[in-house]
XYZ file of C-alpha atoms in Angstrom:
365
model
C 8.957 -31.690 -54.315
C 11.250 -29.687 -51.691
C 12.055 -28.644 -48.214
C 10.496 -26.262 -46.406
C 8.363 -24.944 -43.658
C 8.095 -26.833 -40.533
C 5.525 -25.843 -37.820
C 4.189 -27.074 -35.125
C 0.457 -28.901 -34.705
C -1.998 -26.804 -35.143
C -6.046 -26.475 -36.226
C -5.959 -25.191 -39.479
C -9.738 -24.500 -39.951
C -11.668 -22.581 -38.047
C -15.280 -24.024 -38.410
C -16.042 -24.422 -41.864
C -14.206 -20.930 -43.265
C -11.395 -20.856 -45.324
C -9.346 -18.930 -47.005
C -6.249 -18.428 -50.085
C -3.402 -16.480 -48.466
C -2.397 -15.344 -52.095
C -6.426 -13.915 -52.447
C -6.290 -11.955 -49.002
C -2.871 -10.414 -50.450
C -3.830 -9.441 -53.784
C -8.050 -8.265 -53.378
C -8.029 -6.863 -49.803
C -6.263 -2.989 -48.111
C -5.270 -3.902 -45.010
C -1.789 -5.909 -42.808
C -0.368 -6.304 -39.792
C -0.366 -9.177 -37.244
C 0.918 -12.534 -36.871
C 2.259 -15.461 -36.068
C 4.550 -18.974 -36.373
C 5.512 -20.414 -38.550
C 8.552 -23.261 -39.443
C 10.180 -24.311 -42.528
C 10.190 -26.582 -44.861
C 9.801 -26.367 -48.827
C 6.778 -29.173 -49.570
C 5.582 -29.526 -46.038
C 4.720 -27.149 -42.973
C 4.452 -29.248 -38.923
C 4.434 -27.722 -35.994
C 8.049 -26.717 -35.949
C 10.298 -29.327 -37.874
C 9.074 -32.706 -39.730
C 10.565 -35.117 -37.846
C 13.885 -34.670 -40.179
C 16.168 -34.179 -37.698
C 19.663 -31.818 -37.791
C 22.295 -30.960 -40.389
C 24.578 -33.376 -40.342
C 26.645 -32.560 -37.550
C 29.394 -35.423 -38.164
C 30.469 -32.664 -40.623
C 34.272 -30.916 -39.233
C 32.782 -28.034 -38.101
C 34.534 -24.766 -39.561
C 34.454 -21.827 -37.094
C 36.795 -19.437 -35.594
C 37.354 -16.812 -32.580
C 36.347 -17.513 -29.017
C 33.823 -19.396 -30.081
C 35.226 -22.538 -32.190
C 35.291 -25.025 -29.085
C 31.137 -23.199 -27.946
C 29.910 -23.352 -31.250
C 30.943 -27.272 -31.690
C 29.078 -28.008 -28.731
C 25.884 -26.155 -29.451
C 26.083 -28.790 -32.683
C 26.888 -31.821 -29.979
C 23.599 -30.884 -28.607
C 21.433 -30.833 -30.819
C 23.055 -34.010 -32.630
C 21.762 -35.541 -28.869
C 18.549 -33.478 -29.442
C 18.969 -30.929 -26.733
C 17.075 -28.315 -27.509
C 17.159 -26.819 -24.674
C 20.937 -26.811 -24.110
C 21.356 -25.512 -27.595
C 19.896 -22.167 -27.655
C 21.330 -21.465 -24.383
C 24.939 -21.862 -25.859
C 23.674 -19.809 -28.729
C 21.898 -16.910 -26.469
C 24.898 -17.304 -24.180
C 27.304 -16.508 -26.883
C 24.939 -13.615 -28.081
C 25.768 -12.096 -25.081
C 29.674 -12.277 -24.877
C 31.240 -9.294 -26.878
C 33.013 -10.970 -30.453
C 30.538 -13.388 -29.887
C 27.677 -14.096 -32.021
C 26.319 -10.715 -33.224
C 23.989 -11.218 -35.930
C 21.562 -13.801 -34.431
C 18.290 -11.981 -33.679
C 19.782 -8.887 -34.924
C 18.056 -8.232 -38.218
C 16.641 -4.762 -38.546
C 12.771 -5.221 -38.972
C 11.113 -2.232 -40.795
C 8.030 -0.930 -38.731
C 5.354 -3.573 -37.703
C 2.328 -1.870 -39.289
C -1.113 -1.789 -42.357
C 0.950 -1.667 -45.510
C -0.938 -1.497 -49.224
C -0.206 -2.909 -51.977
C 0.825 0.031 -53.967
C 3.390 0.019 -50.896
C 5.368 -3.007 -51.170
C 5.198 -2.461 -55.420
C 7.447 0.846 -55.047
C 9.719 -1.625 -52.861
C 9.262 -3.953 -56.291
C 7.433 -6.558 -54.585
C 4.082 -8.095 -56.728
C 2.865 -9.264 -54.346
C 0.753 -12.222 -56.400
C 4.685 -13.405 -57.639
C 5.193 -14.121 -54.860
C 2.497 -16.096 -52.799
C 1.374 -17.919 -56.119
C 3.925 -20.124 -56.036
C 4.058 -23.723 -58.533
C 6.402 -25.215 -59.828
C 6.307 -25.838 -63.243
C 9.426 -28.236 -62.891
C 7.900 -31.633 -60.977
C 4.241 -30.551 -63.139
C 6.064 -31.333 -66.125
C 8.252 -33.947 -64.669
C 4.834 -35.388 -63.576
C 3.653 -34.887 -66.695
C 5.795 -36.844 -69.010
C 5.637 -39.549 -66.381
C 1.903 -40.077 -66.685
C 2.575 -39.972 -70.386
C 5.125 -42.268 -70.295
C 2.514 -44.768 -68.087
C -0.063 -44.702 -71.031
C 2.320 -45.263 -74.291
C 4.123 -48.099 -72.304
C 0.703 -50.049 -71.065
C -0.150 -49.101 -74.722
C 2.425 -50.923 -76.099
C 2.068 -53.958 -73.604
C -1.181 -53.669 -74.450
C -0.115 -55.222 -77.644
C 2.918 -56.328 -77.394
C 1.592 -59.221 -74.802
C -2.049 -58.724 -76.858
C -3.615 -58.110 -72.744
C -7.847 -57.992 -72.792
C -10.216 -56.004 -71.593
C -9.063 -58.496 -68.238
C -5.522 -58.302 -67.858
C -6.281 -54.341 -68.664
C -8.111 -54.105 -65.792
C -5.851 -55.312 -63.065
C -3.837 -53.266 -64.609
C -5.399 -49.530 -63.893
C -7.214 -51.015 -60.675
C -3.444 -51.738 -59.365
C -2.470 -48.955 -60.408
C -4.696 -47.320 -59.097
C -5.038 -49.145 -54.963
C -0.391 -48.020 -54.987
C -1.975 -44.268 -55.971
C -4.405 -44.356 -53.638
C -2.697 -45.990 -51.500
C -0.001 -43.691 -51.410
C -2.353 -40.515 -50.678
C -4.286 -41.835 -47.515
C -1.061 -44.263 -45.909
C 1.747 -40.983 -46.905
C -0.127 -38.012 -47.921
C 1.219 -38.090 -51.548
C 4.894 -38.976 -50.016
C 5.281 -42.003 -51.754
C 4.804 -39.916 -55.134
C 6.554 -36.773 -54.099
C 9.646 -38.738 -53.582
C 9.769 -40.026 -56.756
C 8.818 -36.637 -58.650
C 12.231 -34.344 -56.812
C 14.463 -37.402 -56.923
C 13.884 -37.350 -60.809
C 13.899 -33.481 -60.915
C 17.255 -32.636 -58.475
C 18.918 -35.135 -61.119
C 18.027 -33.522 -64.421
C 17.348 -29.984 -63.861
C 20.311 -27.992 -62.578
C 17.420 -25.101 -61.754
C 15.858 -27.585 -59.462
C 18.320 -29.131 -57.416
C 20.049 -25.058 -57.015
C 16.248 -23.597 -56.243
C 15.617 -26.313 -53.891
C 18.542 -25.125 -52.231
C 17.923 -20.750 -52.106
C 15.302 -21.931 -51.076
C 15.875 -23.609 -48.157
C 18.897 -21.394 -47.241
C 16.604 -18.680 -47.479
C 14.541 -20.358 -44.623
C 18.257 -21.060 -42.317
C 19.849 -16.824 -43.060
C 15.868 -15.291 -42.229
C 14.946 -17.547 -38.924
C 18.538 -16.860 -37.374
C 18.951 -13.262 -38.360
C 15.459 -12.938 -36.314
C 16.433 -15.184 -33.668
C 14.958 -18.865 -34.186
C 18.133 -21.490 -34.173
C 18.092 -23.704 -37.754
C 18.403 -27.215 -35.929
C 18.305 -28.918 -38.797
C 17.481 -29.719 -42.819
C 17.431 -31.507 -45.817
C 17.995 -30.103 -49.248
C 15.646 -33.045 -51.124
C 13.346 -36.457 -50.531
C 15.194 -38.894 -50.565
C 17.785 -37.292 -48.276
C 15.145 -36.642 -46.033
C 13.978 -40.469 -46.610
C 17.012 -41.941 -45.949
C 17.367 -39.690 -42.804
C 14.094 -40.899 -40.769
C 13.130 -43.913 -42.806
C 9.446 -42.668 -43.453
C 7.615 -41.338 -46.449
C 5.777 -38.935 -43.777
C 8.756 -36.689 -43.639
C 9.347 -33.851 -46.638
C 12.999 -32.565 -47.137
C 13.452 -28.981 -45.119
C 14.238 -27.101 -42.348
C 13.641 -27.296 -39.341
C 14.733 -25.151 -36.230
C 14.367 -25.363 -32.226
C 10.993 -24.093 -31.588
C 9.668 -25.759 -28.192
C 9.292 -21.931 -26.880
C 6.937 -20.736 -29.861
C 5.506 -24.222 -28.871
C 5.318 -23.524 -25.109
C 2.948 -20.734 -25.383
C 0.701 -22.964 -28.037
C 0.244 -25.314 -24.639
C -0.317 -22.492 -23.023
C -3.311 -20.864 -25.313
C -0.731 -17.936 -26.346
C 1.244 -16.581 -28.840
C 3.151 -13.334 -28.317
C 3.639 -10.425 -31.648
C 6.633 -10.846 -31.899
C 7.111 -15.222 -31.739
C 3.948 -14.663 -33.910
C 6.630 -11.540 -36.563
C 9.456 -14.209 -36.573
C 7.695 -17.607 -37.962
C 5.669 -15.082 -40.493
C 9.124 -14.021 -41.793
C 10.278 -17.573 -41.703
C 7.346 -19.370 -43.189
C 7.744 -16.527 -45.900
C 11.968 -16.690 -46.532
C 11.697 -19.710 -49.026
C 9.815 -17.629 -51.739
C 10.720 -14.744 -51.544
C 14.583 -16.349 -51.976
C 12.725 -17.705 -55.061
C 11.155 -14.300 -55.908
C 14.650 -12.121 -55.908
C 16.440 -15.216 -58.032
C 14.163 -15.728 -60.476
C 11.553 -12.977 -59.913
C 8.765 -15.151 -59.573
C 8.313 -18.542 -57.161
C 7.921 -22.482 -58.077
C 7.597 -23.251 -54.777
C 6.608 -22.998 -50.836
C 2.375 -23.762 -51.934
C 3.173 -26.332 -48.473
C 4.972 -22.953 -46.121
C 1.858 -20.802 -47.799
C -0.680 -22.935 -46.498
C 0.699 -23.160 -43.352
C 1.259 -19.815 -42.232
C -2.163 -19.105 -44.311
C -3.621 -22.376 -40.931
C -2.117 -20.538 -38.819
C -3.451 -17.343 -38.969
C -6.655 -18.565 -39.616
C -6.166 -20.421 -35.971
C -5.425 -17.802 -34.038
C -9.010 -16.131 -35.343
C -7.506 -13.367 -37.468
C -9.884 -11.267 -38.845
C -8.613 -11.403 -43.361
C -7.964 -7.525 -43.045
C -5.873 -8.655 -39.438
C -3.522 -10.921 -41.216
C -3.763 -9.820 -45.005
C -1.786 -6.739 -43.458
C 0.552 -9.384 -41.023
C 1.335 -10.982 -43.671
C 2.367 -8.040 -46.109
C 4.299 -6.800 -43.001
C 5.916 -10.439 -43.098
C 6.338 -9.327 -47.309
C 8.467 -6.548 -46.972
C 10.527 -7.172 -43.276
C 11.757 -10.269 -45.067
C 12.913 -9.335 -48.156
C 14.201 -6.350 -47.698
C 16.510 -8.366 -45.543
C 17.413 -10.948 -47.410
C 18.335 -7.788 -50.480
C 20.769 -6.607 -47.552
C 22.436 -10.193 -47.671
C 22.631 -12.108 -51.398
C 25.942 -13.046 -50.471
C 25.563 -14.128 -46.845
C 22.889 -16.429 -48.399
C 24.725 -17.551 -51.566
C 28.003 -18.430 -49.407
C 25.755 -20.461 -46.722
C 22.816 -22.180 -50.247
C 27.095 -22.956 -50.857
C 27.305 -24.580 -47.037
C 24.579 -26.668 -47.128
C 24.523 -28.933 -50.945
C 28.429 -29.197 -48.962
C 26.317 -30.312 -45.644
C 28.259 -28.242 -43.502
C 26.521 -28.475 -40.151
C 24.554 -25.715 -38.783
C 26.936 -24.645 -36.317
C 29.731 -24.308 -39.667
C 26.783 -22.739 -40.899
C 26.326 -20.599 -38.895
C 30.153 -19.031 -38.662
C 29.327 -18.153 -42.260
C 26.779 -15.890 -41.437
C 28.731 -14.590 -38.766
C 31.708 -14.234 -40.291
C 30.560 -12.325 -43.710
C 27.895 -10.537 -42.811
C 28.660 -6.766 -41.762
C 27.714 -6.074 -37.906
C 27.333 -2.370 -39.245
C 25.000 -3.704 -41.427
C 22.421 -6.177 -40.152
């Protein structure tokens, strides 16, 4: 499928309790608290599936006094030194004429928001939080039909008997089982996503916009993106693993340190809740509904459960994050569009940061 959100390792169930984020948002009446999440459209994992940074080899286009420092951010990310890269960004953040937008997004007060309040802000929770990828679903159905027709044709042309037919079916079943168990569906996802990018311009554009939403929100709430991939094929070519999905990954050692210490602050949880929902929120704003990002939602769902959130508390957290993320994205639609173009062109992280800093009105962050 497409990229999405990557999160740190954490338990996804508490005992036998299993909830649906969508159900919580559309049936309950509360709201408030939070936690973290990183983004990859189809997959979620502790801070980043293993995709590394978006190629820092791309020529960095920067401006002003921060040009050399931003190039250095790319160099540190390419070396895997996340702490050094984040330190550089924070240093630039504190200097006059430096990075004005990193972590500077205006955010709505955190409290319990009702579904009616979301609707008053033009947000239909069910359309945003129940993504269903109709494009890839249709491709998968067509492939199954084509395979069935091919099997029937082969049976007639080569005069297959019941024994040969059984062997073919067993072979297909074995491959499907191996992919599901060993690669978590990575091979089938690679095939479907690649076909989707090739034959559907809408699907291709949707994935790019989705990831741009993750990138932009992360940067504006103060989490540094460290890499992105826009297709499963790109992720496979970079990582040589079917277990890695396309998406955006982040510098999240601060979050993982808190997880290791057994205590996640409300501020950190809020940041990652917004990042997790940024992809589906972007799709919702562009198309009126979301198709990709189910893994992002499931990851956030699992995170809140692992933190022991009650249903009411989880509702509060998610509704606040939805409203906050949507309002930020609405203020910066042009910046997100510019960022999506840069990501489509394979620009480096520093170049993407430079685009954000250049295009956002500092008086309306």
